[in-house]
């Protein structure tokens, strides 16, 4: 029946056109596509959270078997590390005191203390295109786009979009991720740019900067969105653009914390052009 | 009476089986499974499921259903919205048109045919995603993905065949 075949071809053509149209809309960051995606994520998150339970158990079993094997060895390393950290603790206490005294002397304004939201990872984008995680917390929990996502080892990414009860985190390894960072020891600024590979690269570093292998990279806070000083990773190679090995492996993360950080801002100028603070 | 109703229910269940199994096979692609460095090459199980049902039960895997499933995967995984939908529609349409060839030949021919389709899907995804993201992506993960999917073909065809026998006797 030629009519039926024609109808089928037409339907296929329509679907192909719809898919291409959606891609074009998504490419230009159409709010409709974003809202659609958030709505589906909101619906899918509770389901994924349930399906995730057994997977969490499996992952835990894998880890426990793994741990049992290396128990003795790990115990020795931990003991050593503990001894070293105790020393660091006393150093940190002393520095904290000294810092507080010095701050009081010069009347320095401290950075606002960040608050945290803890969220569970319920989905990740397995696939070669993007590096994102889906979380089970959203706007009703205080999640906003731009917030930093951290784990104990350091920062892993930032919130890309937040739905009502779900949010998506763009990992620092994603092709679209750009994070303002600095070398920890020399405070030289740069941008950490992902390329979907495991090791993002450090770009826009000043020509005078001398990055070293093993140097720690932390957030600089220069975009006014991220708190400064969150550790991200260390430099592992220097050829061309330096490459960073992130401290935290994204595929092992079950829970993470989002940083609610209000960067210090200038007061808005008054109508006659005088800053409000000066007129007071 | 209840027999008739039960029969209709079973029939409905059988008709929904291809869609349900395909959605189930999407899960490995969207769940956080702890497999270091394997995330990139998670096999494209939905492509395989659409391939299978387009050959054996094309009326239960129409191209609009492939579109919806692909769209769902795009929206949940956070990838370019429409990419998987496009790929699955093309796979369903192409395989549907070559159905007789696949049905009449041996298992090995089916496997070879699938390997070619997986390769074509990898190449197309690579090209489209590169255009979409405005950067030349590394082609290796996508080729490995095609390879992983092809290697899983016998196991998945067996499993889907068992499911078809178990769930769809009435349909």
Short mmCIF file of C-alpha atoms in Angstrom, two decimals:
data_model
loop_
_atom_site.label_atom_id
_atom_site.label_comp_id
_atom_site.label_asym_id
_atom_site.label_seq_id
_atom_site.Cartn_x
_atom_site.Cartn_y
_atom_site.Cartn_z
CA UNK A 1 0.00 0.00 0.00
CA UNK A 2 1.82 3.07 -1.17
CA UNK A 3 -0.27 5.47 0.95
CA UNK A 4 0.69 3.69 4.16
CA UNK A 5 4.36 3.67 3.19
CA UNK A 6 4.16 7.35 2.29
CA UNK A 7 2.56 8.10 5.65
CA UNK A 8 5.30 6.16 7.41
CA UNK A 9 8.04 7.99 5.56
CA UNK A 10 6.36 11.28 6.38
CA UNK A 11 6.17 10.33 10.06
CA UNK A 12 9.87 9.42 10.13
CA UNK A 13 10.78 12.66 8.41
CA UNK A 14 8.71 14.57 10.95
CA UNK A 15 10.43 12.83 13.87
CA UNK A 16 13.88 13.46 12.41
CA UNK A 17 12.98 17.12 11.91
CA UNK A 18 11.68 17.30 15.50
CA UNK A 19 14.93 15.82 16.86
CA UNK A 20 17.09 18.18 14.83
CA UNK A 21 14.86 21.11 15.82
CA UNK A 22 15.22 20.21 19.49
CA UNK A 23 18.99 20.06 19.13
CA UNK A 24 19.06 23.48 17.49
CA UNK A 25 16.84 24.93 20.22
CA UNK A 26 19.01 23.36 22.91
CA UNK A 27 22.12 24.68 21.20
CA UNK A 28 21.00 28.27 21.63
CA UNK A 29 20.05 27.62 25.29
CA UNK A 30 16.36 27.98 24.73
CA UNK A 31 14.64 28.36 28.13
CA UNK A 32 11.87 26.05 26.91
CA UNK A 33 14.29 23.16 26.43
CA UNK A 34 15.86 23.86 29.80
CA UNK A 35 12.49 23.95 31.57
CA UNK A 36 11.48 20.74 29.83
CA UNK A 37 14.69 19.06 30.91
CA UNK A 38 14.29 20.25 34.50
CA UNK A 39 10.69 19.02 34.60
CA UNK A 40 11.70 15.56 33.38
CA UNK A 41 14.62 15.48 35.84
CA UNK A 42 12.23 16.42 38.67
CA UNK A 43 9.97 13.53 37.69
CA UNK A 44 12.78 11.05 37.15
CA UNK A 45 14.78 11.82 40.28
CA UNK A 46 12.55 10.02 42.82
CA UNK A 47 12.42 6.96 40.54
CA UNK A 48 16.18 6.99 40.03
CA UNK A 49 16.70 7.41 43.77
CA UNK A 50 14.76 4.19 44.39
CA UNK A 51 16.50 2.26 41.61
CA UNK A 52 19.76 3.53 43.03
CA UNK A 53 19.32 1.84 46.41
CA UNK A 54 20.44 -1.64 45.28
CA UNK A 55 23.22 -0.08 43.22
CA UNK A 56 24.45 1.77 46.29
CA UNK A 57 24.51 -1.54 48.12
CA UNK A 58 26.44 -3.23 45.32
CA UNK A 59 28.95 -0.38 45.24
CA UNK A 60 29.33 -0.63 49.01
CA UNK A 61 29.96 -4.39 48.81
CA UNK A 62 32.58 -3.84 46.11
CA UNK A 63 34.26 -1.26 48.29
CA UNK A 64 34.11 -3.42 51.40
CA UNK A 65 35.68 -6.42 49.70
CA UNK A 66 38.29 -4.10 48.33
CA UNK A 67 38.92 -2.71 51.78
CA UNK A 68 39.14 -6.11 53.49
CA UNK A 69 41.92 -7.05 51.11
CA UNK A 70 44.07 -4.07 51.93
CA UNK A 71 43.14 -3.73 55.59
CA UNK A 72 46.58 -4.21 57.10
CA UNK A 73 48.34 -2.04 54.58
CA UNK A 74 45.77 0.72 54.84
CA UNK A 75 45.91 0.62 58.62
CA UNK A 76 49.63 1.33 58.56
CA UNK A 77 49.23 4.23 56.13
CA UNK A 78 46.38 5.68 58.13
CA UNK A 79 48.32 5.51 61.36
CA UNK A 80 51.20 7.33 59.75
CA UNK A 81 48.88 9.88 58.21
CA UNK A 82 47.13 10.37 61.55
CA UNK A 83 50.41 11.15 63.26
CA UNK A 84 51.24 13.68 60.58
CA UNK A 85 47.79 15.25 60.70
CA UNK A 86 48.00 15.64 64.49
CA UNK A 87 51.09 17.74 63.96
CA UNK A 88 49.25 19.75 61.35
CA UNK A 89 46.37 20.17 63.74
CA UNK A 90 48.53 21.86 66.32
CA UNK A 91 50.05 24.04 63.61
CA UNK A 92 46.58 24.96 62.36
CA UNK A 93 45.37 25.81 65.89
CA UNK A 94 48.31 28.07 66.47
CA UNK A 95 47.87 29.75 63.09
CA UNK A 96 44.15 30.16 63.68
CA UNK A 97 44.82 31.99 66.93
CA UNK A 98 47.50 34.11 65.42
CA UNK A 99 45.31 34.85 62.42
CA UNK A 100 42.44 35.94 64.65
CA UNK A 101 44.73 38.26 66.62
CA UNK A 102 46.21 39.78 63.47
CA UNK A 103 42.77 40.23 61.93
CA UNK A 104 41.58 41.99 65.05
CA UNK A 105 44.64 44.24 64.94
CA UNK A 106 44.12 45.38 61.36
CA UNK A 107 40.29 45.24 61.57
CA UNK A 108 40.12 42.97 58.49
CA UNK A 109 36.67 42.00 57.26
CA UNK A 110 36.36 38.23 57.17
CA UNK A 111 34.77 36.53 54.18
CA UNK A 112 31.21 35.44 54.87
CA UNK A 113 31.08 31.85 56.12
CA UNK A 114 29.48 29.53 53.58
CA UNK A 115 26.56 27.23 54.41
CA UNK A 116 26.15 23.78 52.90
CA UNK A 117 23.45 21.66 51.36
CA UNK A 118 24.06 17.91 51.26
CA UNK A 119 22.64 16.03 48.28
CA UNK A 120 22.70 12.50 46.98
CA UNK A 121 23.91 11.65 43.47
CA UNK A 122 21.08 9.78 41.75
CA UNK A 123 22.26 9.82 38.18
CA UNK A 124 25.27 10.44 36.03
CA UNK A 125 25.68 10.88 32.34
CA UNK A 126 27.52 7.80 31.23
CA UNK A 127 28.53 8.63 27.72
CA UNK A 128 31.12 10.49 25.79
CA UNK A 129 29.35 13.85 25.43
CA UNK A 130 28.93 15.41 28.83
CA UNK A 131 30.20 15.07 32.38
CA UNK A 132 27.31 15.80 34.70
CA UNK A 133 25.70 14.39 37.85
CA UNK A 134 22.02 14.46 38.73
CA UNK A 135 21.24 15.30 42.37
CA UNK A 136 18.13 14.71 44.47
CA UNK A 137 18.07 18.26 45.85
CA UNK A 138 16.66 21.31 44.08
CA UNK A 139 15.40 24.82 44.52
CA UNK A 140 13.15 23.87 47.44
CA UNK A 141 16.34 22.87 49.30
CA UNK A 142 18.08 26.12 48.42
CA UNK A 143 20.07 24.89 45.43
CA UNK A 144 20.87 27.55 42.84
CA UNK A 145 22.77 27.50 39.57
CA UNK A 146 26.43 28.39 40.05
CA UNK A 147 26.93 26.87 43.49
CA UNK A 148 30.11 24.85 43.96
CA UNK A 149 29.79 21.07 44.50
CA UNK A 150 32.40 19.69 46.87
CA UNK A 151 33.34 16.43 48.54
CA UNK A 152 35.90 15.84 51.27
CA UNK A 153 38.78 15.81 48.79
CA UNK A 154 37.85 19.03 47.05
CA UNK A 155 35.62 20.68 44.50
CA UNK A 156 34.23 18.53 41.70
CA UNK A 157 32.00 20.92 39.77
CA UNK A 158 29.24 23.45 40.01
CA UNK A 159 25.48 23.48 39.69
CA UNK A 160 24.45 23.93 36.06
CA UNK A 161 20.69 24.07 36.54
CA UNK A 162 18.34 23.53 39.45
CA UNK A 163 14.79 22.20 39.23
CA UNK A 164 12.26 22.06 42.02
CA UNK A 165 13.69 18.90 43.60
CA UNK A 166 16.58 17.96 41.34
CA UNK A 167 19.71 19.67 40.12
CA UNK A 168 22.45 18.94 37.62
CA UNK A 169 26.12 19.42 38.43
CA UNK A 170 28.56 20.20 35.64
CA UNK A 171 31.83 18.47 36.53
CA UNK A 172 35.12 20.32 36.11
CA UNK A 173 36.06 17.74 33.48
CA UNK A 174 33.13 18.65 31.19
CA UNK A 175 33.87 20.32 27.87
CA UNK A 176 31.82 23.36 28.89
CA UNK A 177 33.29 23.78 32.36
CA UNK A 178 35.38 26.91 33.07
CA UNK A 179 36.46 27.57 36.65
CA UNK A 180 38.60 30.53 37.75
CA UNK A 181 41.50 29.06 39.72
CA UNK A 182 44.93 29.93 41.04
CA UNK A 183 48.15 28.15 41.83
CA UNK A 184 48.07 27.66 45.58
CA UNK A 185 51.63 28.73 46.37
CA UNK A 186 52.17 31.64 43.96
CA UNK A 187 48.51 32.85 43.73
CA UNK A 188 48.85 33.12 39.93
CA UNK A 189 45.43 33.08 38.32
CA UNK A 190 44.20 30.95 35.47
CA UNK A 191 41.13 29.18 34.16
CA UNK A 192 40.55 25.46 34.56
CA UNK A 193 38.97 24.23 31.31
CA UNK A 194 37.51 20.74 30.90
CA UNK A 195 37.63 18.77 27.67
CA UNK A 196 35.56 15.67 28.61
CA UNK A 197 38.79 13.81 29.37
CA UNK A 198 39.80 12.82 32.91
CA UNK A 199 42.36 15.61 33.26
CA UNK A 200 41.21 19.19 32.65
CA UNK A 201 43.74 21.76 31.51
CA UNK A 202 44.88 25.06 32.94
CA UNK A 203 44.59 27.92 30.45
CA UNK A 204 45.01 31.70 30.43
CA UNK A 205 47.85 31.47 32.90
CA UNK A 206 50.02 34.58 33.08
CA UNK A 207 53.22 34.26 31.04
CA UNK A 208 55.27 34.88 34.16
CA UNK A 209 53.64 32.01 36.04
CA UNK A 210 55.87 29.02 36.64
CA UNK A 211 53.59 26.08 37.28
CA UNK A 212 55.30 23.05 38.82
CA UNK A 213 54.29 19.41 38.70
CA UNK A 214 52.63 18.54 41.99
CA UNK A 215 51.42 22.07 42.67
CA UNK A 216 47.94 22.38 44.13
CA UNK A 217 45.21 24.23 42.26
CA UNK A 218 42.45 25.98 44.20
CA UNK A 219 39.49 28.15 43.25
CA UNK A 220 40.33 31.83 43.08
CA UNK A 221 36.81 33.14 43.71
CA UNK A 222 37.30 35.75 41.05
CA UNK A 223 33.98 35.13 39.38
CA UNK A 224 32.25 36.20 42.59
CA UNK A 225 30.30 32.94 42.63
CA UNK A 226 32.68 30.45 44.19
CA UNK A 227 34.32 30.80 47.58
CA UNK A 228 38.09 31.18 47.18
CA UNK A 229 40.50 28.45 48.22
CA UNK A 230 38.49 25.29 47.46
CA UNK A 231 41.05 22.66 46.46
CA UNK A 232 40.48 21.12 43.00
CA UNK A 233 43.54 19.08 42.05
CA UNK A 234 47.24 19.00 41.39
CA UNK A 235 49.29 19.64 38.27
CA UNK A 236 50.40 16.36 36.72
CA UNK A 237 51.85 17.39 33.37
CA UNK A 238 53.24 20.56 31.84
CA UNK A 239 53.59 20.08 28.07
CA UNK A 240 51.54 22.79 26.31
CA UNK A 241 48.75 23.61 28.73
CA UNK A 242 49.34 22.17 32.20
CA UNK A 243 47.00 19.27 33.04
CA UNK A 244 45.29 18.86 36.39
CA UNK A 245 44.44 15.61 38.11
CA UNK A 246 41.31 16.33 40.18
CA UNK A 247 41.45 15.23 43.83
CA UNK A 248 38.01 13.63 43.70
CA UNK A 249 37.01 10.87 41.27
CA UNK A 250 33.48 11.72 40.13
CA UNK A 251 32.40 8.11 39.61
CA UNK A 252 32.89 7.28 43.28
CA UNK A 253 30.70 10.00 44.68
CA UNK A 254 27.50 9.07 46.48
CA UNK A 255 26.91 12.23 48.46
CA UNK A 256 28.21 15.72 47.92
CA UNK A 257 27.81 19.15 49.44
CA UNK A 258 26.76 22.32 47.66
CA UNK A 259 28.22 25.56 48.94
CA UNK A 260 25.76 28.40 49.56
CA UNK A 261 28.09 31.28 49.31
CA UNK A 262 27.16 34.92 49.04
CA UNK A 263 30.17 36.70 47.63
CA UNK A 264 30.82 40.17 49.04
CA UNK A 265 29.27 42.76 46.73
CA UNK A 266 29.50 46.49 46.36
CA UNK A 267 26.40 48.30 47.51
CA UNK A 268 24.34 49.56 44.57
CA UNK A 269 25.04 53.20 43.65
CA UNK A 270 22.40 55.71 44.68
CA UNK A 271 20.53 57.73 42.08
CA UNK A 272 22.81 60.75 42.20
CA UNK A 273 25.84 58.57 41.54
CA UNK A 274 27.19 58.64 45.10
CA UNK A 275 27.75 55.19 46.62
CA UNK A 276 25.28 54.55 49.43
CA UNK A 277 28.02 53.69 51.88
CA UNK A 278 29.69 57.09 51.49
CA UNK A 279 26.57 59.08 52.17
CA UNK A 280 25.91 57.33 55.44
CA UNK B 1 -15.20 -13.27 32.32
CA UNK B 2 -12.11 -13.01 34.46
CA UNK B 3 -10.38 -15.26 31.94
CA UNK B 4 -11.14 -12.79 29.17
CA UNK B 5 -10.00 -9.89 31.32
CA UNK B 6 -6.83 -11.73 32.36
CA UNK B 7 -6.14 -12.54 28.72
CA UNK B 8 -6.48 -8.89 27.73
CA UNK B 9 -4.24 -7.83 30.59
CA UNK B 10 -1.59 -10.34 29.57
CA UNK B 11 -1.87 -9.14 26.00
CA UNK B 12 -1.40 -5.55 27.07
CA UNK B 13 1.58 -6.50 29.23
CA UNK B 14 3.07 -8.32 26.27
CA UNK B 15 2.57 -5.30 24.04
CA UNK B 16 4.25 -3.02 26.54
CA UNK B 17 7.21 -5.36 27.01
CA UNK B 18 9.45 -3.96 24.23
CA UNK B 19 9.03 -0.37 25.45
CA UNK B 20 9.49 -1.34 29.11
CA UNK B 21 12.60 -3.42 28.44
CA UNK B 22 14.14 -0.68 26.30
CA UNK B 23 13.57 1.88 29.07
CA UNK B 24 15.03 -0.58 31.59
CA UNK B 25 18.11 -0.96 29.40
CA UNK B 26 18.54 2.81 29.55
CA UNK B 27 19.34 2.64 33.27
CA UNK B 28 23.03 1.66 33.02
CA UNK B 29 23.51 4.81 30.95
CA UNK B 30 21.96 7.15 33.51
CA UNK B 31 22.75 5.61 36.91
CA UNK B 32 25.93 6.33 38.87
CA UNK B 33 27.60 2.93 38.74
CA UNK B 34 30.97 2.78 40.36
CA UNK B 35 33.18 1.64 37.53
CA UNK B 36 36.18 3.93 37.28
CA UNK B 37 36.96 4.99 33.72
CA UNK B 38 34.20 2.76 32.33
CA UNK B 39 31.54 5.46 32.35
CA UNK B 40 32.65 6.76 28.99
CA UNK B 41 32.18 3.46 27.22
CA UNK B 42 28.88 2.33 28.75
CA UNK B 43 27.35 0.25 25.94
CA UNK B 44 24.49 1.76 23.95
CA UNK B 45 21.95 -0.76 25.15
CA UNK B 46 18.95 1.25 23.97
CA UNK B 47 20.32 1.17 20.41
CA UNK B 48 20.58 -2.60 20.66
CA UNK B 49 17.05 -2.95 22.08
CA UNK B 50 15.57 -0.79 19.32
CA UNK B 51 17.53 -2.84 16.77
CA UNK B 52 16.16 -6.09 18.20
CA UNK B 53 12.51 -5.05 18.42
CA UNK B 54 12.58 -3.39 15.00
CA UNK B 55 13.49 -6.76 13.55
CA UNK B 56 11.32 -9.09 15.60
CA UNK B 57 8.32 -6.94 16.60
CA UNK B 58 8.44 -3.77 14.50
CA UNK B 59 4.75 -3.00 15.19
CA UNK B 60 5.59 -2.73 18.93
CA UNK B 61 8.61 -0.48 18.35
CA UNK B 62 7.28 2.21 15.99
CA UNK B 63 9.61 5.07 15.20
CA UNK B 64 7.67 7.50 17.43
CA UNK B 65 8.29 5.19 20.41
CA UNK B 66 12.01 5.09 19.57
CA UNK B 67 11.89 8.89 19.45
CA UNK B 68 10.21 9.16 22.86
CA UNK B 69 12.64 6.72 24.48
CA UNK B 70 15.63 8.50 22.97
CA UNK B 71 14.30 11.87 24.11
CA UNK B 72 13.83 10.52 27.64
CA UNK B 73 17.42 9.31 27.69
CA UNK B 74 18.68 12.69 26.46
CA UNK B 75 16.69 14.59 29.07
CA UNK B 76 17.79 12.42 31.99
CA UNK B 77 21.42 12.00 30.97
CA UNK B 78 21.91 15.72 30.31
CA UNK B 79 23.38 15.20 26.85
CA UNK B 80 22.41 17.20 23.76
CA UNK B 81 18.59 17.05 23.73
CA UNK B 82 17.44 15.27 20.57
CA UNK B 83 20.65 13.42 19.75
CA UNK B 84 19.69 9.98 21.06
CA UNK B 85 16.13 10.54 19.80
CA UNK B 86 17.47 11.16 16.30
CA UNK B 87 19.81 8.14 16.45
CA UNK B 88 17.07 5.78 17.66
CA UNK B 89 14.56 6.96 15.03
CA UNK B 90 17.14 6.41 12.30
CA UNK B 91 18.06 2.96 13.64
CA UNK B 92 14.38 1.92 13.91
CA UNK B 93 13.62 3.19 10.39
CA UNK B 94 16.68 1.69 8.74
CA UNK B 95 16.43 -1.70 10.48
CA UNK B 96 12.70 -1.77 9.75
CA UNK B 97 13.39 -1.33 6.05
CA UNK B 98 16.02 -4.11 6.06
CA UNK B 99 13.98 -6.41 8.30
CA UNK B 100 13.64 -9.26 5.81
CA UNK B 101 17.38 -9.40 5.24
CA UNK B 102 18.06 -9.72 8.96
CA UNK B 103 15.27 -12.27 9.49
CA UNK B 104 16.35 -14.55 6.66
CA UNK B 105 20.06 -14.73 7.43
CA UNK B 106 22.05 -16.44 10.16
CA UNK B 107 22.88 -15.14 13.61
CA UNK B 108 26.41 -14.25 12.54
CA UNK B 109 25.11 -12.04 9.73
CA UNK B 110 22.85 -10.30 12.24
CA UNK B 111 25.82 -9.73 14.53
CA UNK B 112 27.92 -8.35 11.68
CA UNK B 113 25.06 -6.12 10.57
CA UNK B 114 24.68 -4.84 14.11
CA UNK B 115 28.42 -4.16 14.35
CA UNK B 116 28.16 -1.95 11.26
CA UNK B 117 25.14 -0.13 12.65
CA UNK B 118 26.88 0.41 16.00
CA UNK B 119 29.87 1.83 14.15
CA UNK B 120 27.61 4.12 12.09
CA UNK B 121 25.85 5.26 15.27
CA UNK B 122 29.22 6.01 16.91
CA UNK B 123 30.40 7.99 13.87
CA UNK B 124 27.12 9.91 13.60
CA UNK B 125 27.03 10.70 17.35
CA UNK B 126 30.62 11.84 17.23
CA UNK B 127 29.96 14.15 14.26
CA UNK B 128 26.70 15.57 15.62
CA UNK B 129 28.01 16.01 19.18
CA UNK B 130 31.16 17.71 17.87
CA UNK B 131 29.03 20.13 15.85
CA UNK B 132 26.68 20.68 18.78
CA UNK B 133 29.41 21.33 21.32
CA UNK B 134 31.50 23.33 18.85
CA UNK B 135 34.65 21.32 19.52
CA UNK B 136 36.26 18.26 17.99
CA UNK B 137 35.59 15.48 20.51
CA UNK B 138 37.96 12.59 20.98
CA UNK B 139 36.56 9.80 18.79
CA UNK B 140 38.07 6.97 20.88
CA UNK B 141 35.36 6.75 23.59
CA UNK B 142 32.62 6.50 20.98
CA UNK B 143 34.42 3.77 19.05
CA UNK B 144 35.01 1.85 22.28
CA UNK B 145 31.34 2.29 23.07
CA UNK B 146 30.42 0.74 19.72
CA UNK B 147 32.85 -2.11 20.40
CA UNK B 148 31.47 -2.74 23.89
CA UNK B 149 27.92 -2.75 22.53
CA UNK B 150 28.84 -5.16 19.74
CA UNK B 151 30.54 -7.54 22.19
CA UNK B 152 27.40 -7.61 24.33
CA UNK B 153 25.17 -8.39 21.33
CA UNK B 154 24.93 -12.19 21.76
CA UNK B 155 24.12 -11.98 25.47
CA UNK B 156 21.51 -9.28 25.00
CA UNK B 157 19.85 -10.95 22.01
CA UNK B 158 19.60 -14.11 24.09
CA UNK B 159 18.10 -12.24 27.03
CA UNK B 160 15.64 -10.29 24.89
CA UNK B 161 14.68 -13.52 23.11
CA UNK B 162 13.92 -15.17 26.47
CA UNK B 163 11.89 -12.16 27.53
CA UNK B 164 9.99 -12.25 24.27
CA UNK B 165 9.12 -15.92 24.76
CA UNK B 166 8.17 -15.44 28.40
CA UNK B 167 6.15 -12.24 28.16
CA UNK B 168 4.74 -12.15 24.68
CA UNK B 169 3.18 -15.52 23.99
CA UNK B 170 -0.25 -13.94 23.82
CA UNK B 171 0.64 -11.08 21.53
#
